[in-house]
Amino acid sequence: PRLAMMPPLLAMTMMLLPLLGTVQAFAPDLCGCIGASAFVDHPTYQDNAGLFCSAWDLSMPVCLEAKVKPTYCKHEWCYVSEHCDSAQPSIYHEGYYYSYKACGFPDTFTHKCSPMA
């Protein structure tokens, strides 16, 4: 009864609003961790590196041996889709993209340490 008194476009919008949450629930998470198969048998990284948020670089020589560790050593990151807004191309594995932002950390690696910077 209340929808009948509304202009047609507004009434249609009101009926479709509950469905929008359902559509978004099935949309792909472009910044969700996807992992990589590139680290199998890698001398430094674990086989599952990048699969979920973790401070993966803690096992890198620069993080293990430095008296003053770079800030990125303790920052968590994971591999994400190249379409993620914070995705950066991996310098270690072509075709893979990492993100610190996806894990809630600032990216202090890319602009200071990456040879691509």
PDB file of C-alpha atoms in Angstrom, residues 6-97:
ATOM      1  CA  MET A   6       5.283   6.634  -4.208  1.00  0.00           C
ATOM      2  CA  PRO A   7       6.450   7.705  -7.663  1.00  0.00           C
ATOM      3  CA  PRO A   8       7.149   4.557  -9.765  1.00  0.00           C
ATOM      4  CA  LEU A   9      10.933   4.975  -9.909  1.00  0.00           C
ATOM      5  CA  LEU A  10      11.223   5.491  -6.158  1.00  0.00           C
ATOM      6  CA  ALA A  11       8.964   2.504  -5.494  1.00  0.00           C
ATOM      7  CA  MET A  12      11.137   0.296  -7.742  1.00  0.00           C
ATOM      8  CA  THR A  13      14.296   1.506  -5.993  1.00  0.00           C
ATOM      9  CA  MET A  14      12.816   0.722  -2.579  1.00  0.00           C
ATOM     10  CA  MET A  15      11.986  -2.819  -3.710  1.00  0.00           C
ATOM     11  CA  LEU A  16      15.495  -3.429  -5.110  1.00  0.00           C
ATOM     12  CA  LEU A  17      17.518  -1.988  -2.216  1.00  0.00           C
ATOM     13  CA  PRO A  18      17.492  -5.191  -0.136  1.00  0.00           C
ATOM     14  CA  LEU A  19      18.961  -7.089  -3.096  1.00  0.00           C
ATOM     15  CA  LEU A  20      21.999  -4.809  -3.461  1.00  0.00           C
ATOM     16  CA  GLY A  21      23.692  -6.288  -0.399  1.00  0.00           C
ATOM     17  CA  THR A  22      23.250  -9.759  -1.877  1.00  0.00           C
ATOM     18  CA  VAL A  23      24.848  -8.716  -5.171  1.00  0.00           C
ATOM     19  CA  GLN A  24      27.819  -7.145  -3.386  1.00  0.00           C
ATOM     20  CA  ALA A  25      28.291 -10.284  -1.302  1.00  0.00           C
ATOM     21  CA  PHE A  26      29.037 -12.233  -4.484  1.00  0.00           C
ATOM     22  CA  ALA A  27      31.298  -9.576  -6.039  1.00  0.00           C
ATOM     23  CA  PRO A  28      34.972 -10.602  -6.177  1.00  0.00           C
ATOM     24  CA  ASP A  29      37.251  -9.101  -3.546  1.00  0.00           C
ATOM     25  CA  LEU A  30      40.000  -7.643  -5.724  1.00  0.00           C
ATOM     26  CA  CYS A  31      42.182  -6.960  -2.692  1.00  0.00           C
ATOM     27  CA  GLY A  32      41.673 -10.288  -0.965  1.00  0.00           C
ATOM     28  CA  CYS A  33      44.750 -12.461  -0.484  1.00  0.00           C
ATOM     29  CA  ILE A  34      45.174 -15.008  -3.263  1.00  0.00           C
ATOM     30  CA  GLY A  35      48.614 -16.474  -2.545  1.00  0.00           C
ATOM     31  CA  ALA A  36      51.119 -17.683  -5.103  1.00  0.00           C
ATOM     32  CA  SER A  37      52.549 -20.959  -6.274  1.00  0.00           C
ATOM     33  CA  ALA A  38      55.829 -19.282  -7.193  1.00  0.00           C
ATOM     34  CA  PHE A  39      57.525 -19.938  -3.857  1.00  0.00           C
ATOM     35  CA  VAL A  40      57.632 -23.699  -3.978  1.00  0.00           C
ATOM     36  CA  ASP A  41      61.289 -24.578  -3.344  1.00  0.00           C
ATOM     37  CA  HIS A  42      62.195 -20.882  -2.805  1.00  0.00           C
ATOM     38  CA  PRO A  43      65.293 -20.610  -0.563  1.00  0.00           C
ATOM     39  CA  THR A  44      63.921 -17.799   1.615  1.00  0.00           C
ATOM     40  CA  TYR A  45      60.133 -17.656   1.476  1.00  0.00           C
ATOM     41  CA  GLN A  46      57.811 -20.353   2.761  1.00  0.00           C
ATOM     42  CA  ASP A  47      55.805 -22.290   0.175  1.00  0.00           C
ATOM     43  CA  ASN A  48      52.600 -20.520   1.225  1.00  0.00           C
ATOM     44  CA  ALA A  49      54.032 -16.978   1.224  1.00  0.00           C
ATOM     45  CA  GLY A  50      51.462 -14.407   0.219  1.00  0.00           C
ATOM     46  CA  LEU A  51      48.494 -16.727   0.734  1.00  0.00           C
ATOM     47  CA  PHE A  52      47.378 -14.725   3.777  1.00  0.00           C
ATOM     48  CA  CYS A  53      48.525 -11.594   5.608  1.00  0.00           C
ATOM     49  CA  SER A  54      51.836 -12.068   7.372  1.00  0.00           C
ATOM     50  CA  ALA A  55      55.215 -10.334   7.775  1.00  0.00           C
ATOM     51  CA  TRP A  56      56.730 -12.618   5.118  1.00  0.00           C
ATOM     52  CA  ASP A  57      59.894 -10.513   4.751  1.00  0.00           C
ATOM     53  CA  LEU A  58      61.109 -11.305   8.272  1.00  0.00           C
ATOM     54  CA  SER A  59      62.863 -14.324   6.758  1.00  0.00           C
ATOM     55  CA  MET A  60      64.707 -12.247   4.150  1.00  0.00           C
ATOM     56  CA  PRO A  61      68.454 -11.724   4.756  1.00  0.00           C
ATOM     57  CA  VAL A  62      68.142  -7.925   4.993  1.00  0.00           C
ATOM     58  CA  CYS A  63      65.572  -8.333   7.778  1.00  0.00           C
ATOM     59  CA  LEU A  64      67.499 -11.060   9.576  1.00  0.00           C
ATOM     60  CA  GLU A  65      70.937  -9.458   9.435  1.00  0.00           C
ATOM     61  CA  ALA A  66      70.322  -5.707   9.748  1.00  0.00           C
ATOM     62  CA  LYS A  67      71.002  -4.067  13.114  1.00  0.00           C
ATOM     63  CA  VAL A  68      68.215  -1.620  12.357  1.00  0.00           C
ATOM     64  CA  LYS A  69      65.568  -3.488  10.446  1.00  0.00           C
ATOM     65  CA  PRO A  70      63.708  -1.669   7.660  1.00  0.00           C
ATOM     66  CA  THR A  71      60.132  -0.891   8.710  1.00  0.00           C
ATOM     67  CA  TYR A  72      58.693  -3.133   5.994  1.00  0.00           C
ATOM     68  CA  CYS A  73      60.201  -6.206   7.678  1.00  0.00           C
ATOM     69  CA  LYS A  74      57.451  -6.195  10.306  1.00  0.00           C
ATOM     70  CA  HIS A  75      54.669  -5.124   7.957  1.00  0.00           C
ATOM     71  CA  GLU A  76      52.241  -7.754   6.734  1.00  0.00           C
ATOM     72  CA  TRP A  77      51.452  -8.228   3.051  1.00  0.00           C
ATOM     73  CA  CYS A  78      49.917 -10.777   0.726  1.00  0.00           C
ATOM     74  CA  TYR A  79      49.506 -11.417  -2.976  1.00  0.00           C
ATOM     75  CA  VAL A  80      46.406  -9.855  -4.522  1.00  0.00           C
ATOM     76  CA  SER A  81      44.790  -9.452  -7.913  1.00  0.00           C
ATOM     77  CA  GLU A  82      46.537  -7.040 -10.239  1.00  0.00           C
ATOM     78  CA  HIS A  83      43.227  -5.129 -10.271  1.00  0.00           C
ATOM     79  CA  CYS A  84      43.458  -4.278  -6.556  1.00  0.00           C
ATOM     80  CA  ASP A  85      43.956  -0.504  -6.197  1.00  0.00           C
ATOM     81  CA  SER A  86      47.019  -0.992  -3.969  1.00  0.00           C
ATOM     82  CA  ALA A  87      48.604  -3.835  -5.996  1.00  0.00           C
ATOM     83  CA  GLN A  88      52.315  -3.527  -6.757  1.00  0.00           C
ATOM     84  CA  PRO A  89      54.126  -5.830  -9.191  1.00  0.00           C
ATOM     85  CA  SER A  90      56.435  -8.308  -7.480  1.00  0.00           C
ATOM     86  CA  ILE A  91      60.120  -7.832  -8.232  1.00  0.00           C
ATOM     87  CA  TYR A  92      60.739 -11.456  -7.324  1.00  0.00           C
ATOM     88  CA  HIS A  93      57.985 -13.208  -9.274  1.00  0.00           C
ATOM     89  CA  GLU A  94      56.730 -11.876 -12.570  1.00  0.00           C
ATOM     90  CA  GLY A  95      52.963 -11.836 -12.887  1.00  0.00           C
ATOM     91  CA  TYR A  96      52.310 -11.596  -9.136  1.00  0.00           C
ATOM     92  CA  TYR A  97      51.142  -8.500  -7.267  1.00  0.00           C
TER      93      TYR A  97
END
